[in-house]
Coordinates of C-alpha atoms and ligand atoms in Angstrom, one line a residue:
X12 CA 33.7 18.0 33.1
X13 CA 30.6 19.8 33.5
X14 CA 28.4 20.1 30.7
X15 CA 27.1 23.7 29.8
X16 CA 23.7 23.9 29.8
X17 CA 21.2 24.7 27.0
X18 CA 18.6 27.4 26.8
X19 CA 15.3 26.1 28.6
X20 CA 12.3 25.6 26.8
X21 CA 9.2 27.7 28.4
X22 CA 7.3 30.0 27.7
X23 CA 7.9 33.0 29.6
X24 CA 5.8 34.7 32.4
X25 CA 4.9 38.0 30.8
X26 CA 5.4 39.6 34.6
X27 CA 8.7 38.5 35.1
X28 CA 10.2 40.1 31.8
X29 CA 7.6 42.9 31.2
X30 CA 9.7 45.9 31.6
X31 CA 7.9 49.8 31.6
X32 CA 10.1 50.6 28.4
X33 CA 8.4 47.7 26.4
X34 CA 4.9 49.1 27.6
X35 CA 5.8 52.7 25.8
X36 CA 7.5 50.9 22.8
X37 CA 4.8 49.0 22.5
X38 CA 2.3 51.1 21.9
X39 CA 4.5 52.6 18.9
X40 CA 3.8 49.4 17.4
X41 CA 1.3 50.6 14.7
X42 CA 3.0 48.7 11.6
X43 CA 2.6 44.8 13.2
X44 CA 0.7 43.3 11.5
X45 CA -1.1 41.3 14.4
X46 CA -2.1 44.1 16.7
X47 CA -3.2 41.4 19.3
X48 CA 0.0 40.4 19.9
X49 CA 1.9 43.8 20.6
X50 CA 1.3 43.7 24.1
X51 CA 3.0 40.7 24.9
X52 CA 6.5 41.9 22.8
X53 CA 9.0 43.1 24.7
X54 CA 12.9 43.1 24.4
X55 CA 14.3 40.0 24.7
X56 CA 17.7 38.4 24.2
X57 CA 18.6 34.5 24.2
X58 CA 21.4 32.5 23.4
X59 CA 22.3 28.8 23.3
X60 CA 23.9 27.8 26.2
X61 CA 24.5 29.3 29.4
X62 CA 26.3 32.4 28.0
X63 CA 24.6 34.3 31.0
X64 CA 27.5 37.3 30.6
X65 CA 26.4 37.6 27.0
X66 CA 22.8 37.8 27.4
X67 CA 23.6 39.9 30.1
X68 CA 25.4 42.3 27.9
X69 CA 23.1 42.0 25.4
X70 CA 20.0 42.7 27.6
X71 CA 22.2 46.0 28.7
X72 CA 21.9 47.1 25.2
X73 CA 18.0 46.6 24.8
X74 CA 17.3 47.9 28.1
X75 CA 19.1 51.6 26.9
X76 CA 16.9 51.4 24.3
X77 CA 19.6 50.0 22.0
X78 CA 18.6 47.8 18.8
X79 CA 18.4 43.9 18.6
X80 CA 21.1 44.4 16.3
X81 CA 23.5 46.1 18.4
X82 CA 22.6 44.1 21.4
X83 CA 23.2 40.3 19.6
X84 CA 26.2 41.8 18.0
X85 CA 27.7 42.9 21.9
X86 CA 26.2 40.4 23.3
X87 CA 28.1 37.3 21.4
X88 CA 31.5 39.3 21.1
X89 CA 31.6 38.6 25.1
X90 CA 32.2 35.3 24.2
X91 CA 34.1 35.9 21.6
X92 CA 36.8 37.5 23.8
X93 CA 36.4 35.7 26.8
X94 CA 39.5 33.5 26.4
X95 CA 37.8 30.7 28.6
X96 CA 35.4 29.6 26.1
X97 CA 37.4 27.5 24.1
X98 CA 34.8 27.3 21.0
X99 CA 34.0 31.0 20.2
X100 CA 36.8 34.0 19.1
X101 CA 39.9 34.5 21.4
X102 CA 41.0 31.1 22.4
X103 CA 39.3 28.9 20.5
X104 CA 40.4 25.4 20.0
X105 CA 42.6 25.3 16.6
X106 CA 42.1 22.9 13.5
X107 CA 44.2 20.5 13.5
X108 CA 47.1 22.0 11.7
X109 CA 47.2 24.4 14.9
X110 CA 45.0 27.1 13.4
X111 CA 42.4 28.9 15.0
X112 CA 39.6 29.6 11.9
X113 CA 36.2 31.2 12.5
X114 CA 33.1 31.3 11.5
X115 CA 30.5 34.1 12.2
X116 CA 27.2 35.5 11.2
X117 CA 24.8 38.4 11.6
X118 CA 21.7 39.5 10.6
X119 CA 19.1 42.0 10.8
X120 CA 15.6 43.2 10.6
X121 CA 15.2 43.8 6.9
X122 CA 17.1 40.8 6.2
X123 CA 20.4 42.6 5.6
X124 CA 23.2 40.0 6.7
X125 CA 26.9 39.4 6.9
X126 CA 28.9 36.6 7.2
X127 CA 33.3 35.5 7.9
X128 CA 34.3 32.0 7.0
X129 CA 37.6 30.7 8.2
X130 CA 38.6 33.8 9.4
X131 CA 42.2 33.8 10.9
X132 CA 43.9 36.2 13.3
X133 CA 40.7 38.1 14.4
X134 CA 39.3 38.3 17.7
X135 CA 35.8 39.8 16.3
X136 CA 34.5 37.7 13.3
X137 CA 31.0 38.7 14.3
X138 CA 31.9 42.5 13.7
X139 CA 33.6 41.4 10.6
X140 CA 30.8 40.0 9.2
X141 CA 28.8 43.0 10.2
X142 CA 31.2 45.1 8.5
X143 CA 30.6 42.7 5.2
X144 CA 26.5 43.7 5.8
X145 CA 27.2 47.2 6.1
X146 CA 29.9 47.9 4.0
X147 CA 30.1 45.6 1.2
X148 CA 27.4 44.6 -1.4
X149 CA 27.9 41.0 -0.3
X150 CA 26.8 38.2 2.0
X151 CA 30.0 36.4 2.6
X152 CA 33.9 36.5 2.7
X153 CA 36.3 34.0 3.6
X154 CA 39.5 32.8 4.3
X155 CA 42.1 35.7 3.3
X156 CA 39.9 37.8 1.5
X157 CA 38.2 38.2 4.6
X158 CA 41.2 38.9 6.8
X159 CA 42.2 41.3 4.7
X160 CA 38.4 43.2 4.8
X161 CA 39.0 42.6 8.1
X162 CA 42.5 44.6 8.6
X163 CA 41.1 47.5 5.8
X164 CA 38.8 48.5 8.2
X165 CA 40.7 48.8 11.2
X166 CA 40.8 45.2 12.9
X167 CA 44.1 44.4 14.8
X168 CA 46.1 41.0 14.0
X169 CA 45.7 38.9 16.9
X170 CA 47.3 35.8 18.1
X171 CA 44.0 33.7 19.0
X172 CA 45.8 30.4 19.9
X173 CA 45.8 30.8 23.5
X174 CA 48.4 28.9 25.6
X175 CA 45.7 26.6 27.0
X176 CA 44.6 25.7 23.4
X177 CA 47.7 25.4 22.1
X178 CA 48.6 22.8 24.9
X179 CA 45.4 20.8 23.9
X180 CA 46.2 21.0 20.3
X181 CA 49.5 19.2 21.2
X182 CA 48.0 16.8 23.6
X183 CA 45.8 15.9 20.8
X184 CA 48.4 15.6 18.1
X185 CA 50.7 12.8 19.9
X186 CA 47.4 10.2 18.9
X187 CA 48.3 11.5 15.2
X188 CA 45.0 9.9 14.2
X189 CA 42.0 12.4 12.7
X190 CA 38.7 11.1 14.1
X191 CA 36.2 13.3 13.5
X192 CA 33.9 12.0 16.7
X193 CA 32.0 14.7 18.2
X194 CA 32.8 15.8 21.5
X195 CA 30.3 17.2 23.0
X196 CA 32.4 20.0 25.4
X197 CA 33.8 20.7 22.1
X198 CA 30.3 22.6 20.8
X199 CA 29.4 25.7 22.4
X200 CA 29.0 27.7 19.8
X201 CA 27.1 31.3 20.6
X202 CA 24.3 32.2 18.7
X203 CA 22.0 34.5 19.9
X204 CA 18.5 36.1 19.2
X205 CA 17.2 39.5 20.3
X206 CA 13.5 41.5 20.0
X207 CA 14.5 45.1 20.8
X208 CA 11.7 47.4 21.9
X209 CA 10.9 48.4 18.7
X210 CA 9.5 44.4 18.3
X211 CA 12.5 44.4 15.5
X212 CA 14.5 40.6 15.6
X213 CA 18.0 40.4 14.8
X214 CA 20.3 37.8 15.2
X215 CA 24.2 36.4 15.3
X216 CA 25.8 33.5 15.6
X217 CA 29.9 32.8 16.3
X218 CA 32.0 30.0 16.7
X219 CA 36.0 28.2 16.0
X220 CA 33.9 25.9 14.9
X221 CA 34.8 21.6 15.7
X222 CA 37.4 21.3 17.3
X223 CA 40.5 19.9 15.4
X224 CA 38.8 19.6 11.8
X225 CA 40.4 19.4 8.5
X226 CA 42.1 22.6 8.1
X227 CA 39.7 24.6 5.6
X228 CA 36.8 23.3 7.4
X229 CA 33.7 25.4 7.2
X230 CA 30.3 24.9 9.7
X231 CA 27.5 26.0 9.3
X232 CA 27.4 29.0 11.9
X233 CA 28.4 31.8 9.1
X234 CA 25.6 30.1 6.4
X235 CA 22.8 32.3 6.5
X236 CA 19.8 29.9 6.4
X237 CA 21.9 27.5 8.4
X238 CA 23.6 28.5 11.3
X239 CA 20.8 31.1 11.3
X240 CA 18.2 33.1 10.2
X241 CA 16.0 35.9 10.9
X242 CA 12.6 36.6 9.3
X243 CA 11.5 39.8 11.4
X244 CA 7.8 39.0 10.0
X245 CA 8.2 35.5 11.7
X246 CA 10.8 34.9 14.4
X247 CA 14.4 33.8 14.3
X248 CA 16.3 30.5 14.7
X249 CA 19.8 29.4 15.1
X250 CA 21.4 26.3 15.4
X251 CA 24.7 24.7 18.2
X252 CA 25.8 21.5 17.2
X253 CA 27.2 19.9 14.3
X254 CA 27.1 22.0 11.7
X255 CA 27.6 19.4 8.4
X256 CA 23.9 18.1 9.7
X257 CA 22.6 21.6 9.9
X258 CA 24.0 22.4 6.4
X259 CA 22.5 19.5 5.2
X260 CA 19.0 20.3 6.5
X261 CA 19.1 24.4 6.1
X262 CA 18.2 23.7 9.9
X263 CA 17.5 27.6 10.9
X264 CA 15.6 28.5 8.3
X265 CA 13.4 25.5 8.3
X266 CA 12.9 26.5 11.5
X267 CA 11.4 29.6 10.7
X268 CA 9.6 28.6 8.2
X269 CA 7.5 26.0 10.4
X270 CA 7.0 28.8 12.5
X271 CA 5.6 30.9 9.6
X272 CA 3.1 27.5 9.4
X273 CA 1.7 28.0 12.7
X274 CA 4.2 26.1 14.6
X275 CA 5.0 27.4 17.9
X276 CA 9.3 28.3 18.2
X277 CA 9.4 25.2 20.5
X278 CA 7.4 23.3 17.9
X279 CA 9.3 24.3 15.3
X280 CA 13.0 23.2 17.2
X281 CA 11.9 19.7 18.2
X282 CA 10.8 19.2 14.5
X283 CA 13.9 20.6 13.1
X284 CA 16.1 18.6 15.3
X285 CA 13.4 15.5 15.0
X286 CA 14.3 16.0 10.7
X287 CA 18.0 15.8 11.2
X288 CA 17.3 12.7 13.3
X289 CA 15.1 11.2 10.4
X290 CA 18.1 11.4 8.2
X291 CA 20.4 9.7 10.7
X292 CA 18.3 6.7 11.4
X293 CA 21.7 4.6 12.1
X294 CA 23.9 7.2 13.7
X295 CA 22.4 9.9 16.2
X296 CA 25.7 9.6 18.1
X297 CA 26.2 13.5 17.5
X298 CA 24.9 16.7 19.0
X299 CA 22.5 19.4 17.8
X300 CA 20.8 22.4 19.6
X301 CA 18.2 24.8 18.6
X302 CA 16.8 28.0 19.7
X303 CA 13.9 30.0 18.3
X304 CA 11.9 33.1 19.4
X305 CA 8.6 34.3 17.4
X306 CA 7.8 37.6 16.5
X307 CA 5.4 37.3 20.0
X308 CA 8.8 37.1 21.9
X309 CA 8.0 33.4 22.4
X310 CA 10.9 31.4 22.9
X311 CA 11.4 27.1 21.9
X312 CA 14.9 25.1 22.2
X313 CA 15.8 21.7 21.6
X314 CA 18.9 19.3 21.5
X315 CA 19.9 16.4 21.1
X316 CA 23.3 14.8 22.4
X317 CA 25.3 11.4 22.3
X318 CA 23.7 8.8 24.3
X319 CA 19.7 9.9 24.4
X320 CA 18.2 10.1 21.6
X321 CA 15.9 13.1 22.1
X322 CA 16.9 15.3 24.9
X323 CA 15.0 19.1 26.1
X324 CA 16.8 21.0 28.4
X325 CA 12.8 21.6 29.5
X326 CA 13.6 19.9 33.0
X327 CA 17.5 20.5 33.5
X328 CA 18.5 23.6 31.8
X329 CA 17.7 27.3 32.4
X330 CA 16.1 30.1 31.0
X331 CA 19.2 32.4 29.8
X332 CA 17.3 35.7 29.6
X333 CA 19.4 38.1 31.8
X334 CA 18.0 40.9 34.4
X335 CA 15.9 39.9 36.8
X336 CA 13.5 37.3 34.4
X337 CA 17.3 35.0 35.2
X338 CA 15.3 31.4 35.9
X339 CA 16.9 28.6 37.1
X340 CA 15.0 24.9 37.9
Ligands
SD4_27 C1 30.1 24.1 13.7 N1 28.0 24.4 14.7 O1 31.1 24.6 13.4 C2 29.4 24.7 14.9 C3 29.9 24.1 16.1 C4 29.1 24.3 17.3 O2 28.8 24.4 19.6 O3 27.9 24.6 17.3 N2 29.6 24.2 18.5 O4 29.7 23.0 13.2

């Protein structure tokens, strides 16, 4: 089985993403803080793993002058409907009572956010949880308060166990044994970061979360702070992998804060991931991912899996940044 691959670490040629739009934006820029800087920010959308039809979409959005906000939000509900990806939305591998549950996240330049937890029965829990930003004075439902937020504003009930997942599930069931191992092809979670051409971050993260966990299970890809975080003075971070370590380390936004300490976003991943390392000194046998942008429209990732201890996708992976800037090495 072929391993997706994670977002390359580089930073970017300013030629080969410099677009005329960002020029004109750009000049707009009178409110940054660090003037020196505005030249080099342009829109810009990334994602962990090689979600190239999200980013795509998502870079669609920015490009039509659209807002980071729109464009992570369109850009991760690709994968939320794509029925393929058996980790995010539609089709999503179930707990293991059978149940697909999601988990989602959203947030935006003034650091407005929104967030679903064990969501059932909808496709969309990343425009659920921007529902809960917009239209609610709260961060966070869950469970069947949030289904119910979900169908008061206009969401259909849909059956997300797909037949593929649902033959898994039961492939899975006849060990009737819970061993919560981590399977790597079992984490490819989207979360996704934009700057729009206003220089405004925003960012979203969606996921069914591990694959066969105790039914109730939460992750940490709808914990703000977590999963992710946006700090549109600093950057952005968000976080693939397995979310109890995340929790534990408030991984995205320590992320962002090392940035606000001069670290660079790729600094800033390897230390995150090196700090949940430092906790696991006898286990590392699990995977976590990282991926940050600055408010400079530099971008950082880092990951870890089973089997090495410290792994960057520097050498093997790709630069997921859609148009014509699409790298491969
Ligand atoms: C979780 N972080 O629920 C998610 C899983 C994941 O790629 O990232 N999968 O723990």
């Amino acid at each position: 089985m072929k391993r997706r691959k994670f977002l390359k670490n580089s930073t970017l040629s300013t030629a080969s993403i410099l677009s005329a739009s960002v020029l004109t934006s750009c000049k707009e820029q009178k409110t940054l803080k660090d003037t020196k800087n505005i030249a080099s920010i342009k829109p810009i959308a990334i994602c962990t793993w090689n979600f190239l039809n999200a980013t795509t979409k998502a870079w669609e959005v920015l490009n039509n002058g659209g807002s980071s906000l729109d464009a992570v939000q369109q850009g991760v509900m690709v994968e939320e409907a794509d029925i393929n990806n058996q980790t995010v939305g539609l089709g999503g591998r179930p707990d293991r009572d059978g149940n697909v549950t999601l988990d989602s996240c959203i947030m935006d330049k003034d650091g407005n956010c929104g967030s679903v937890a064990y969501l059932q029965n909808i496709a969309s829990p990343v425009s659920v949880a921007r529902k809960v930003m917009e239209d609610t004075p709260h961060v966070m439902l869950a469970g069947k308060g949030a289904e119910k937020f979900a169908y008061e504003k206009g969401f259909q009930k849909t059956n997300l166990l797909t037949e593929q997942s649902k033959k898994e599930w039961l492939e899975w069931k006849k060990k009737s044994e819970y061993k919560p191992i981590i399977n790597i092809e079992n984490h490819d979670t989207i979360g996704m970061l934009a700057i729009d051409k206003n220089g405004d971050i925003s960012g979203a993260c969606t996921t069914s979360g591990m694959a066969y966990k105790i039914g109730g299970r939460v992750g940490d890809s709808p914990i703000i702070g977590a999963g992710l975080f946006v700090d549109n003075e600093i950057g952005a971070a968000t976080a693939t992998g397995v979310g109890e370590e995340v929790i534990r380390t408030v991984g995205s936004f320590l992320i962002v804060e090392l940035m606000r300490q001069g670290k660079t976003p790729q600094e800033a991943c390897e230390e995150g991931v090196k700090r949940i390392v430092s906790k696991n000194k006898d286990n590392t046998n699990f995977q976590i991912g990282f991926i940050a942008i600055n408010k400079k429209g530099e971008t950082g990732s880092y990951c870890i899996h089973p089997g090495f201890t410290y792994r960057s996708y520097s050498k093997k992976g790709h630069i997921n940044i859609p148009s014509d800037s699409y790298i491969k090495n």
